[in-house]
């Protein structure tokens, strides 16, 4: 669906993307995981033709480069920064962006109504966006990316700064899009989101691709053992062990242990293994 | 084209939603025009130095001395020009407020007392500077013949002065016999002059051609002919501003359209800083469509503002354009210039606040230089020359040329050409320099 080959982009002396190559398959939810400054947003900007790469190519489904306006017609982007007109209502924002993609008349009306319902803003459709909560704006930001029913949807940190309720709603939207057969590229620095939503995940750091695999495949790469967590009145004790079962048995003999749980290695562990740093460092 | 219109309609909608912006775009210029129109509707205090073109057709020592004496008048900024046509043209184009012509015969007339044709002067004024016309006439008259008029046009004062002087001579003890005799003879004759003028005035001769030969009693030292620098329209009507509103509305319009330029320049920055510009750049059209959409919104708003204000001026204040086609041309050119200015302003800062601040600073300077605050005619000549760099000057001239100055198409070519040049070059430069992203 989307092929990035040898992409490189610099801003002055800062290398934002450094020789990135990857291919995103049709119908998958593809995660771009990395800490802030890893180059995820720049990659998205390059992928949609918003930025011109210093080197490398971007090709969409054999159709050509997204630098071509016609190719961009089948791409929807929900940028990390909310890209909405606060003075317009939610419905007016959707109609405006729909018209930019050549929609009109009954088709546009139906799509706007369906999207407002999809993101749960039907009751607030006439209100100005300025009066929306952060979560509502984030959902509308996502809806705008879908108004022209693109085959490829790029969501750049779609849950940044939203409440848990809106976050769960966005997760459901992504899963719905996947069930409709859309291709979704999802950037995040929350490993639990990537684990929950993505079929494959690319881990980036300092503009470079560190690993690319399914979640299960990535988890197999970590050299970190499971962690047994003992809860005591004085706090938690974390014990990394290759034999968690034995550690659990030992814990049962300790009267001050109030609770026990086991954490398997996750993408955070994978990132730690790959970089020696935690994702949120 | 559809995308451009969609973008433009969005910007117009945003403008309508912004009440403060809408007020300063549409109502502030109207208030400005009406306020200053009313303020200047009566004759008020004139300028401190009125720019005047003077033509010396007489070229005698007397006329040269007269020009020199006028130069010493601090209230006038004199510019000696070669021909009457050149002087009239300067006034018509608004470069000078008035002209003074010293016609042939001035020198000869200045040698005569109490008989013959008086010294003649011709004054032409810009109808747009009506309040300065009387001031100029008074200054010229006062400078030329202030003392002579006082002595020879007030018969009673002349008689009283002579009588008082005669009494003083007769009672004086310090004079010799010859001096006393000569002074008594002179002062007795002067005392009798007014009576002689009155008698001769009543017996004024009628000439064979029917004109009346001025008698000594009707003799005046100077005669000033005034006229307005107007031209007939195709309909034969002379064009001049029917009121101060014909002058203040173009000025108000200029403030309004400049506000449009600042508003839309800032809105381009807002698109970038609030993230909507990146979203627009990934829509399925070329980037120039985005700038064209902004330009179209600015164009429609500016043109709509001008038309709306002129409509109010016509219906509410009786301001009628001299030429509708030329007015439409002027509106088009002013609007194009404002679009170019908008694009230039949008690249002068990195933030909305910076662009707004810089825009208004620049607008105020352009308005000051170009006659948006103080009419050009009230400015010293060097500043009038400097004003050529301000598009405000050309915009006002284009609008006034079509509204009441009675410009011909050829005369409209200069201001309209300058405005179109500013618009096209400004847009090209601004579009070339515009930053599409926060990142470099």
Short mmCIF file of N, CA, C and O in Angstrom, two decimals, chain B residues 323-430:
data_model
loop_
_atom_site.label_atom_id
_atom_site.label_comp_id
_atom_site.label_asym_id
_atom_site.label_seq_id
_atom_site.Cartn_x
_atom_site.Cartn_y
_atom_site.Cartn_z
N UNK B 323 -17.09 58.95 -12.95
CA UNK B 323 -17.09 57.95 -14.01
C UNK B 323 -17.19 56.57 -13.38
O UNK B 323 -16.28 56.15 -12.65
N UNK B 324 -18.27 55.88 -13.68
CA UNK B 324 -18.46 54.54 -13.11
C UNK B 324 -17.44 53.54 -13.65
O UNK B 324 -16.85 52.78 -12.87
N UNK B 325 -17.18 53.53 -14.97
CA UNK B 325 -16.15 52.59 -15.46
C UNK B 325 -14.79 52.83 -14.83
O UNK B 325 -14.09 51.89 -14.46
N UNK B 326 -14.41 54.11 -14.70
CA UNK B 326 -13.11 54.39 -14.09
C UNK B 326 -13.11 54.04 -12.61
O UNK B 326 -12.09 53.61 -12.06
N UNK B 327 -14.25 54.20 -11.98
CA UNK B 327 -14.34 53.83 -10.56
C UNK B 327 -14.17 52.31 -10.41
O UNK B 327 -13.47 51.84 -9.50
N UNK B 328 -14.79 51.57 -11.30
CA UNK B 328 -14.63 50.11 -11.25
C UNK B 328 -13.17 49.72 -11.48
O UNK B 328 -12.64 48.82 -10.82
N UNK B 329 -12.53 50.44 -12.40
CA UNK B 329 -11.10 50.17 -12.66
C UNK B 329 -10.28 50.49 -11.41
O UNK B 329 -9.37 49.74 -11.04
N UNK B 330 -10.61 51.60 -10.77
CA UNK B 330 -9.88 52.00 -9.56
C UNK B 330 -10.08 50.97 -8.46
O UNK B 330 -9.13 50.58 -7.77
N UNK B 331 -11.32 50.51 -8.30
CA UNK B 331 -11.60 49.49 -7.27
C UNK B 331 -10.79 48.23 -7.56
O UNK B 331 -10.18 47.65 -6.65
N UNK B 332 -10.77 47.83 -8.81
CA UNK B 332 -10.03 46.62 -9.19
C UNK B 332 -8.54 46.78 -8.86
O UNK B 332 -7.93 45.88 -8.26
N UNK B 333 -7.99 47.92 -9.22
CA UNK B 333 -6.55 48.13 -9.02
C UNK B 333 -6.20 48.24 -7.54
O UNK B 333 -5.19 47.69 -7.08
N UNK B 334 -7.02 48.95 -6.79
CA UNK B 334 -6.79 49.06 -5.34
C UNK B 334 -6.85 47.66 -4.72
O UNK B 334 -6.01 47.29 -3.89
N UNK B 335 -7.82 46.88 -5.14
CA UNK B 335 -8.00 45.54 -4.58
C UNK B 335 -6.80 44.64 -4.89
O UNK B 335 -6.32 43.92 -4.02
N UNK B 336 -6.32 44.72 -6.13
CA UNK B 336 -5.15 43.92 -6.50
C UNK B 336 -3.94 44.34 -5.66
O UNK B 336 -3.17 43.49 -5.17
N UNK B 337 -3.78 45.64 -5.48
CA UNK B 337 -2.65 46.13 -4.67
C UNK B 337 -2.75 45.62 -3.23
O UNK B 337 -1.75 45.25 -2.62
N UNK B 338 -3.95 45.61 -2.69
CA UNK B 338 -4.14 45.16 -1.31
C UNK B 338 -3.83 43.66 -1.18
O UNK B 338 -3.23 43.23 -0.19
N UNK B 339 -4.20 42.89 -2.19
CA UNK B 339 -3.88 41.45 -2.16
C UNK B 339 -2.35 41.26 -2.15
O UNK B 339 -1.82 40.44 -1.39
N UNK B 340 -1.66 42.05 -2.97
CA UNK B 340 -0.20 41.97 -2.99
C UNK B 340 0.40 42.38 -1.66
O UNK B 340 1.32 41.73 -1.14
N UNK B 341 -0.16 43.44 -1.09
CA UNK B 341 0.32 43.90 0.22
C UNK B 341 0.10 42.82 1.28
O UNK B 341 0.97 42.56 2.12
N UNK B 342 -1.07 42.20 1.23
CA UNK B 342 -1.40 41.13 2.19
C UNK B 342 -0.34 40.02 2.15
O UNK B 342 0.14 39.55 3.18
N UNK B 343 0.03 39.65 0.93
CA UNK B 343 1.00 38.55 0.78
C UNK B 343 2.36 38.96 1.33
O UNK B 343 3.04 38.15 1.98
N UNK B 344 2.75 40.20 1.09
CA UNK B 344 4.04 40.68 1.61
C UNK B 344 4.00 40.73 3.14
O UNK B 344 4.94 40.29 3.82
N UNK B 345 2.91 41.25 3.69
CA UNK B 345 2.80 41.36 5.15
C UNK B 345 2.89 39.97 5.80
O UNK B 345 3.46 39.83 6.89
N UNK B 346 2.36 38.96 5.13
CA UNK B 346 2.30 37.63 5.74
C UNK B 346 3.68 37.00 5.91
O UNK B 346 3.83 36.04 6.66
N UNK B 347 4.68 37.53 5.23
CA UNK B 347 6.02 36.94 5.36
C UNK B 347 6.95 37.81 6.20
O UNK B 347 8.14 37.52 6.32
N UNK B 348 6.41 38.85 6.81
CA UNK B 348 7.26 39.75 7.58
C UNK B 348 7.45 39.30 9.02
O UNK B 348 8.21 39.91 9.76
N UNK B 349 6.75 38.27 9.44
CA UNK B 349 6.91 37.79 10.81
C UNK B 349 6.68 36.31 10.88
O UNK B 349 6.14 35.70 9.94
N UNK B 350 7.09 35.72 12.00
CA UNK B 350 6.96 34.28 12.14
C UNK B 350 5.71 33.89 12.91
O UNK B 350 5.32 32.73 12.92
N UNK B 351 5.11 34.85 13.60
CA UNK B 351 3.91 34.54 14.38
C UNK B 351 2.79 35.51 13.99
O UNK B 351 3.05 36.57 13.40
N UNK B 352 1.59 35.13 14.39
CA UNK B 352 0.44 35.98 14.12
C UNK B 352 0.62 37.36 14.75
O UNK B 352 0.33 38.39 14.15
N UNK B 353 1.12 37.35 16.00
CA UNK B 353 1.29 38.61 16.72
C UNK B 353 2.33 39.48 16.02
O UNK B 353 2.15 40.70 15.89
N UNK B 354 3.41 38.85 15.59
CA UNK B 354 4.46 39.62 14.92
C UNK B 354 3.95 40.22 13.62
O UNK B 354 4.17 41.40 13.33
N UNK B 355 3.23 39.42 12.86
CA UNK B 355 2.72 39.91 11.58
C UNK B 355 1.71 41.04 11.80
O UNK B 355 1.73 42.06 11.11
N UNK B 356 0.83 40.87 12.80
CA UNK B 356 -0.16 41.92 13.07
C UNK B 356 0.53 43.22 13.47
O UNK B 356 0.20 44.30 12.97
N UNK B 357 1.52 43.10 14.37
CA UNK B 357 2.22 44.30 14.83
C UNK B 357 2.96 44.99 13.69
O UNK B 357 2.83 46.20 13.50
N UNK B 358 3.70 44.20 12.94
CA UNK B 358 4.47 44.77 11.82
C UNK B 358 3.50 45.37 10.78
O UNK B 358 3.75 46.44 10.24
N UNK B 359 2.42 44.66 10.53
CA UNK B 359 1.46 45.13 9.52
C UNK B 359 0.93 46.51 9.88
O UNK B 359 0.93 47.43 9.06
N UNK B 360 0.51 46.66 11.14
CA UNK B 360 -0.10 47.94 11.51
C UNK B 360 0.93 49.06 11.56
O UNK B 360 0.64 50.20 11.22
N UNK B 361 2.16 48.70 11.97
CA UNK B 361 3.21 49.73 11.96
C UNK B 361 3.45 50.20 10.53
O UNK B 361 3.54 51.40 10.25
N UNK B 362 3.52 49.26 9.61
CA UNK B 362 3.77 49.59 8.20
C UNK B 362 2.58 50.36 7.61
O UNK B 362 2.76 51.33 6.86
N UNK B 363 1.40 49.93 7.97
CA UNK B 363 0.20 50.59 7.43
C UNK B 363 0.14 52.04 7.89
O UNK B 363 -0.18 52.94 7.10
N UNK B 364 0.45 52.27 9.15
CA UNK B 364 0.41 53.64 9.66
C UNK B 364 1.42 54.51 8.92
O UNK B 364 1.13 55.65 8.52
N UNK B 365 2.61 53.96 8.69
CA UNK B 365 3.64 54.73 7.98
C UNK B 365 3.18 55.01 6.54
O UNK B 365 3.29 56.15 6.05
N UNK B 366 2.67 53.98 5.88
CA UNK B 366 2.19 54.17 4.51
C UNK B 366 1.07 55.21 4.46
O UNK B 366 1.01 56.03 3.55
N UNK B 367 0.18 55.15 5.45
CA UNK B 367 -0.93 56.10 5.48
C UNK B 367 -0.43 57.52 5.75
O UNK B 367 -0.89 58.48 5.14
N UNK B 368 0.54 57.62 6.66
CA UNK B 368 1.08 58.96 6.96
C UNK B 368 1.73 59.56 5.73
O UNK B 368 1.54 60.73 5.40
N UNK B 369 2.52 58.73 5.05
CA UNK B 369 3.23 59.24 3.87
C UNK B 369 2.28 59.50 2.70
O UNK B 369 2.48 60.43 1.93
N UNK B 370 1.27 58.65 2.59
CA UNK B 370 0.45 58.69 1.39
C UNK B 370 -0.80 59.53 1.47
O UNK B 370 -1.61 59.53 0.53
N UNK B 371 -1.00 60.23 2.56
CA UNK B 371 -2.17 61.10 2.64
C UNK B 371 -3.38 60.42 3.25
O UNK B 371 -4.49 60.91 3.12
N UNK B 372 -3.15 59.29 3.92
CA UNK B 372 -4.26 58.61 4.59
C UNK B 372 -4.66 59.27 5.88
O UNK B 372 -5.75 59.07 6.39
N UNK B 373 -3.75 60.06 6.45
CA UNK B 373 -4.05 60.78 7.69
C UNK B 373 -4.22 62.27 7.40
O UNK B 373 -5.23 62.86 7.71
N UNK B 374 -3.18 62.84 6.86
CA UNK B 374 -3.20 64.27 6.50
C UNK B 374 -3.21 64.35 4.98
O UNK B 374 -2.37 63.72 4.33
N UNK B 375 -4.15 65.09 4.41
CA UNK B 375 -4.18 65.18 2.94
C UNK B 375 -2.84 65.63 2.38
O UNK B 375 -2.14 66.45 2.97
N UNK B 376 -2.51 65.06 1.25
CA UNK B 376 -1.22 65.35 0.62
C UNK B 376 -0.98 66.84 0.42
O UNK B 376 0.13 67.33 0.57
N UNK B 377 -2.06 67.54 0.10
CA UNK B 377 -1.93 68.96 -0.22
C UNK B 377 -1.40 69.76 0.96
O UNK B 377 -0.87 70.85 0.79
N UNK B 378 -1.56 69.22 2.17
CA UNK B 378 -1.11 69.95 3.34
C UNK B 378 0.34 69.64 3.69
O UNK B 378 0.88 70.17 4.64
N UNK B 379 0.94 68.76 2.93
CA UNK B 379 2.30 68.35 3.25
C UNK B 379 3.31 69.24 2.52
O UNK B 379 3.01 69.77 1.45
N UNK B 380 4.52 69.36 3.09
CA UNK B 380 5.55 70.12 2.37
C UNK B 380 5.95 69.38 1.09
O UNK B 380 5.77 68.16 0.99
N UNK B 381 6.49 70.11 0.13
CA UNK B 381 6.80 69.51 -1.17
C UNK B 381 7.69 68.27 -1.08
O UNK B 381 7.47 67.28 -1.78
N UNK B 382 8.71 68.30 -0.20
CA UNK B 382 9.60 67.13 -0.13
C UNK B 382 8.85 65.89 0.32
O UNK B 382 9.12 64.79 -0.12
N UNK B 383 7.86 66.10 1.20
CA UNK B 383 7.11 64.95 1.69
C UNK B 383 6.13 64.46 0.62
O UNK B 383 5.83 63.27 0.53
N UNK B 384 5.66 65.41 -0.18
CA UNK B 384 4.78 65.00 -1.28
C UNK B 384 5.55 64.15 -2.29
O UNK B 384 5.00 63.21 -2.86
N UNK B 385 6.81 64.49 -2.48
CA UNK B 385 7.64 63.68 -3.37
C UNK B 385 7.87 62.30 -2.76
O UNK B 385 7.77 61.27 -3.43
N UNK B 386 8.15 62.30 -1.44
CA UNK B 386 8.39 61.04 -0.74
C UNK B 386 7.14 60.15 -0.76
O UNK B 386 7.24 58.92 -0.75
N UNK B 387 5.99 60.78 -0.83
CA UNK B 387 4.74 60.01 -0.76
C UNK B 387 4.56 59.09 -1.96
O UNK B 387 3.72 58.19 -1.93
N UNK B 388 5.37 59.30 -3.00
CA UNK B 388 5.25 58.42 -4.17
C UNK B 388 5.52 56.96 -3.82
O UNK B 388 5.08 56.06 -4.53
N UNK B 389 6.26 56.74 -2.73
CA UNK B 389 6.59 55.35 -2.37
C UNK B 389 5.43 54.65 -1.66
O UNK B 389 5.47 53.44 -1.46
N UNK B 390 4.40 55.41 -1.31
CA UNK B 390 3.29 54.81 -0.56
C UNK B 390 2.14 54.46 -1.51
O UNK B 390 1.65 55.32 -2.26
N UNK B 391 1.69 53.22 -1.44
CA UNK B 391 0.57 52.85 -2.30
C UNK B 391 -0.72 53.54 -1.87
O UNK B 391 -1.67 53.63 -2.64
N UNK B 392 -0.74 54.04 -0.63
CA UNK B 392 -1.92 54.77 -0.15
C UNK B 392 -2.17 55.99 -1.03
O UNK B 392 -3.30 56.30 -1.39
N UNK B 393 -1.10 56.67 -1.40
CA UNK B 393 -1.24 57.86 -2.25
C UNK B 393 -1.90 57.49 -3.57
O UNK B 393 -2.84 58.16 -4.02
N UNK B 394 -1.41 56.41 -4.17
CA UNK B 394 -1.92 56.04 -5.49
C UNK B 394 -3.35 55.51 -5.39
O UNK B 394 -4.15 55.72 -6.30
N UNK B 395 -3.63 54.86 -4.28
CA UNK B 395 -4.98 54.34 -4.09
C UNK B 395 -5.98 55.48 -3.92
O UNK B 395 -7.06 55.49 -4.54
N UNK B 396 -5.61 56.47 -3.11
CA UNK B 396 -6.50 57.62 -2.91
C UNK B 396 -6.66 58.39 -4.22
O UNK B 396 -7.76 58.79 -4.61
N UNK B 397 -5.54 58.55 -4.93
CA UNK B 397 -5.59 59.29 -6.19
C UNK B 397 -6.48 58.58 -7.21
O UNK B 397 -7.26 59.22 -7.93
N UNK B 398 -6.37 57.25 -7.25
CA UNK B 398 -7.19 56.49 -8.21
C UNK B 398 -8.68 56.64 -7.86
O UNK B 398 -9.52 56.87 -8.75
N UNK B 399 -8.99 56.50 -6.58
CA UNK B 399 -10.40 56.61 -6.17
C UNK B 399 -10.93 58.03 -6.39
O UNK B 399 -12.02 58.22 -6.93
N UNK B 400 -10.14 59.02 -5.96
CA UNK B 400 -10.58 60.41 -6.15
C UNK B 400 -10.65 60.77 -7.63
O UNK B 400 -11.55 61.52 -8.05
N UNK B 401 -9.70 60.23 -8.40
CA UNK B 401 -9.71 60.50 -9.83
C UNK B 401 -11.00 60.04 -10.48
O UNK B 401 -11.52 60.69 -11.39
N UNK B 402 -11.51 58.93 -10.00
CA UNK B 402 -12.75 58.40 -10.57
C UNK B 402 -13.99 59.01 -9.92
O UNK B 402 -15.06 59.07 -10.54
N UNK B 403 -13.85 59.46 -8.68
CA UNK B 403 -15.03 59.97 -7.97
C UNK B 403 -15.28 61.44 -8.30
O UNK B 403 -16.38 61.83 -8.68
N UNK B 404 -14.23 62.28 -8.17
CA UNK B 404 -14.53 63.71 -8.38
C UNK B 404 -13.45 64.49 -9.11
O UNK B 404 -13.69 65.62 -9.52
N UNK B 405 -12.26 63.93 -9.25
CA UNK B 405 -11.23 64.72 -9.93
C UNK B 405 -11.43 64.76 -11.44
O UNK B 405 -10.80 65.55 -12.12
N UNK B 406 -12.28 63.88 -11.94
CA UNK B 406 -12.56 63.90 -13.37
C UNK B 406 -11.39 63.46 -14.21
O UNK B 406 -11.16 63.99 -15.31
N UNK B 407 -10.61 62.49 -13.70
CA UNK B 407 -9.46 62.00 -14.46
C UNK B 407 -9.93 61.39 -15.77
O UNK B 407 -10.99 60.76 -15.85
N UNK B 408 -9.09 61.57 -16.77
CA UNK B 408 -9.31 60.85 -18.04
C UNK B 408 -8.71 59.45 -17.88
O UNK B 408 -7.92 59.21 -16.96
N UNK B 409 -9.04 58.52 -18.78
CA UNK B 409 -8.41 57.19 -18.71
C UNK B 409 -6.89 57.28 -18.72
O UNK B 409 -6.22 56.51 -18.04
N UNK B 410 -6.36 58.23 -19.51
CA UNK B 410 -4.90 58.37 -19.57
C UNK B 410 -4.35 58.80 -18.22
O UNK B 410 -3.30 58.32 -17.77
N UNK B 411 -5.06 59.69 -17.54
CA UNK B 411 -4.59 60.14 -16.23
C UNK B 411 -4.74 59.05 -15.18
O UNK B 411 -3.98 59.00 -14.20
N UNK B 412 -5.70 58.18 -15.36
CA UNK B 412 -5.89 57.08 -14.41
C UNK B 412 -4.81 56.01 -14.58
O UNK B 412 -4.59 55.18 -13.70
N UNK B 413 -4.15 56.04 -15.74
CA UNK B 413 -3.20 54.97 -16.04
C UNK B 413 -2.07 54.93 -15.02
O UNK B 413 -1.63 53.85 -14.62
N UNK B 414 -1.59 56.10 -14.59
CA UNK B 414 -0.44 56.11 -13.68
C UNK B 414 -0.80 55.50 -12.31
O UNK B 414 -0.16 54.52 -11.89
N UNK B 415 -1.80 56.05 -11.61
CA UNK B 415 -2.10 55.43 -10.31
C UNK B 415 -2.53 53.97 -10.43
O UNK B 415 -2.11 53.13 -9.61
N UNK B 416 -3.30 53.67 -11.45
CA UNK B 416 -3.75 52.27 -11.60
C UNK B 416 -2.58 51.36 -11.94
O UNK B 416 -2.48 50.23 -11.45
N UNK B 417 -1.67 51.86 -12.79
CA UNK B 417 -0.50 51.07 -13.14
C UNK B 417 0.37 50.79 -11.93
O UNK B 417 0.84 49.66 -11.73
N UNK B 418 0.57 51.82 -11.11
CA UNK B 418 1.38 51.63 -9.89
C UNK B 418 0.72 50.59 -8.98
O UNK B 418 1.38 49.69 -8.45
N UNK B 419 -0.59 50.70 -8.82
CA UNK B 419 -1.30 49.78 -7.93
C UNK B 419 -1.22 48.34 -8.44
O UNK B 419 -1.00 47.40 -7.68
N UNK B 420 -1.40 48.16 -9.74
CA UNK B 420 -1.32 46.81 -10.31
C UNK B 420 0.09 46.23 -10.15
O UNK B 420 0.26 45.06 -9.81
N UNK B 421 1.08 47.10 -10.37
CA UNK B 421 2.47 46.66 -10.22
C UNK B 421 2.73 46.20 -8.79
O UNK B 421 3.29 45.13 -8.55
N UNK B 422 2.31 47.02 -7.84
CA UNK B 422 2.49 46.67 -6.41
C UNK B 422 1.80 45.35 -6.10
O UNK B 422 2.35 44.48 -5.42
N UNK B 423 0.59 45.19 -6.63
CA UNK B 423 -0.18 43.98 -6.34
C UNK B 423 0.48 42.73 -6.88
O UNK B 423 0.67 41.74 -6.17
N UNK B 424 0.86 42.79 -8.15
CA UNK B 424 1.42 41.59 -8.80
C UNK B 424 2.80 41.24 -8.22
O UNK B 424 3.07 40.09 -7.84
N UNK B 425 3.65 42.26 -8.13
CA UNK B 425 5.01 42.00 -7.62
C UNK B 425 4.96 41.60 -6.14
O UNK B 425 5.65 40.67 -5.71
N UNK B 426 4.12 42.29 -5.37
CA UNK B 426 4.00 41.96 -3.95
C UNK B 426 3.54 40.53 -3.75
O UNK B 426 4.09 39.80 -2.92
N UNK B 427 2.57 40.10 -4.52
CA UNK B 427 2.06 38.73 -4.37
C UNK B 427 3.14 37.71 -4.77
O UNK B 427 3.34 36.71 -4.08
N UNK B 428 3.82 38.01 -5.88
CA UNK B 428 4.85 37.07 -6.35
C UNK B 428 5.97 36.94 -5.32
O UNK B 428 6.40 35.83 -5.00
N UNK B 429 6.43 38.07 -4.80
CA UNK B 429 7.52 38.03 -3.82
C UNK B 429 7.06 37.33 -2.54
O UNK B 429 7.74 36.45 -2.00
N UNK B 430 5.89 37.71 -2.05
CA UNK B 430 5.38 37.11 -0.82
C UNK B 430 5.18 35.61 -0.96
O UNK B 430 5.55 34.83 -0.08
#
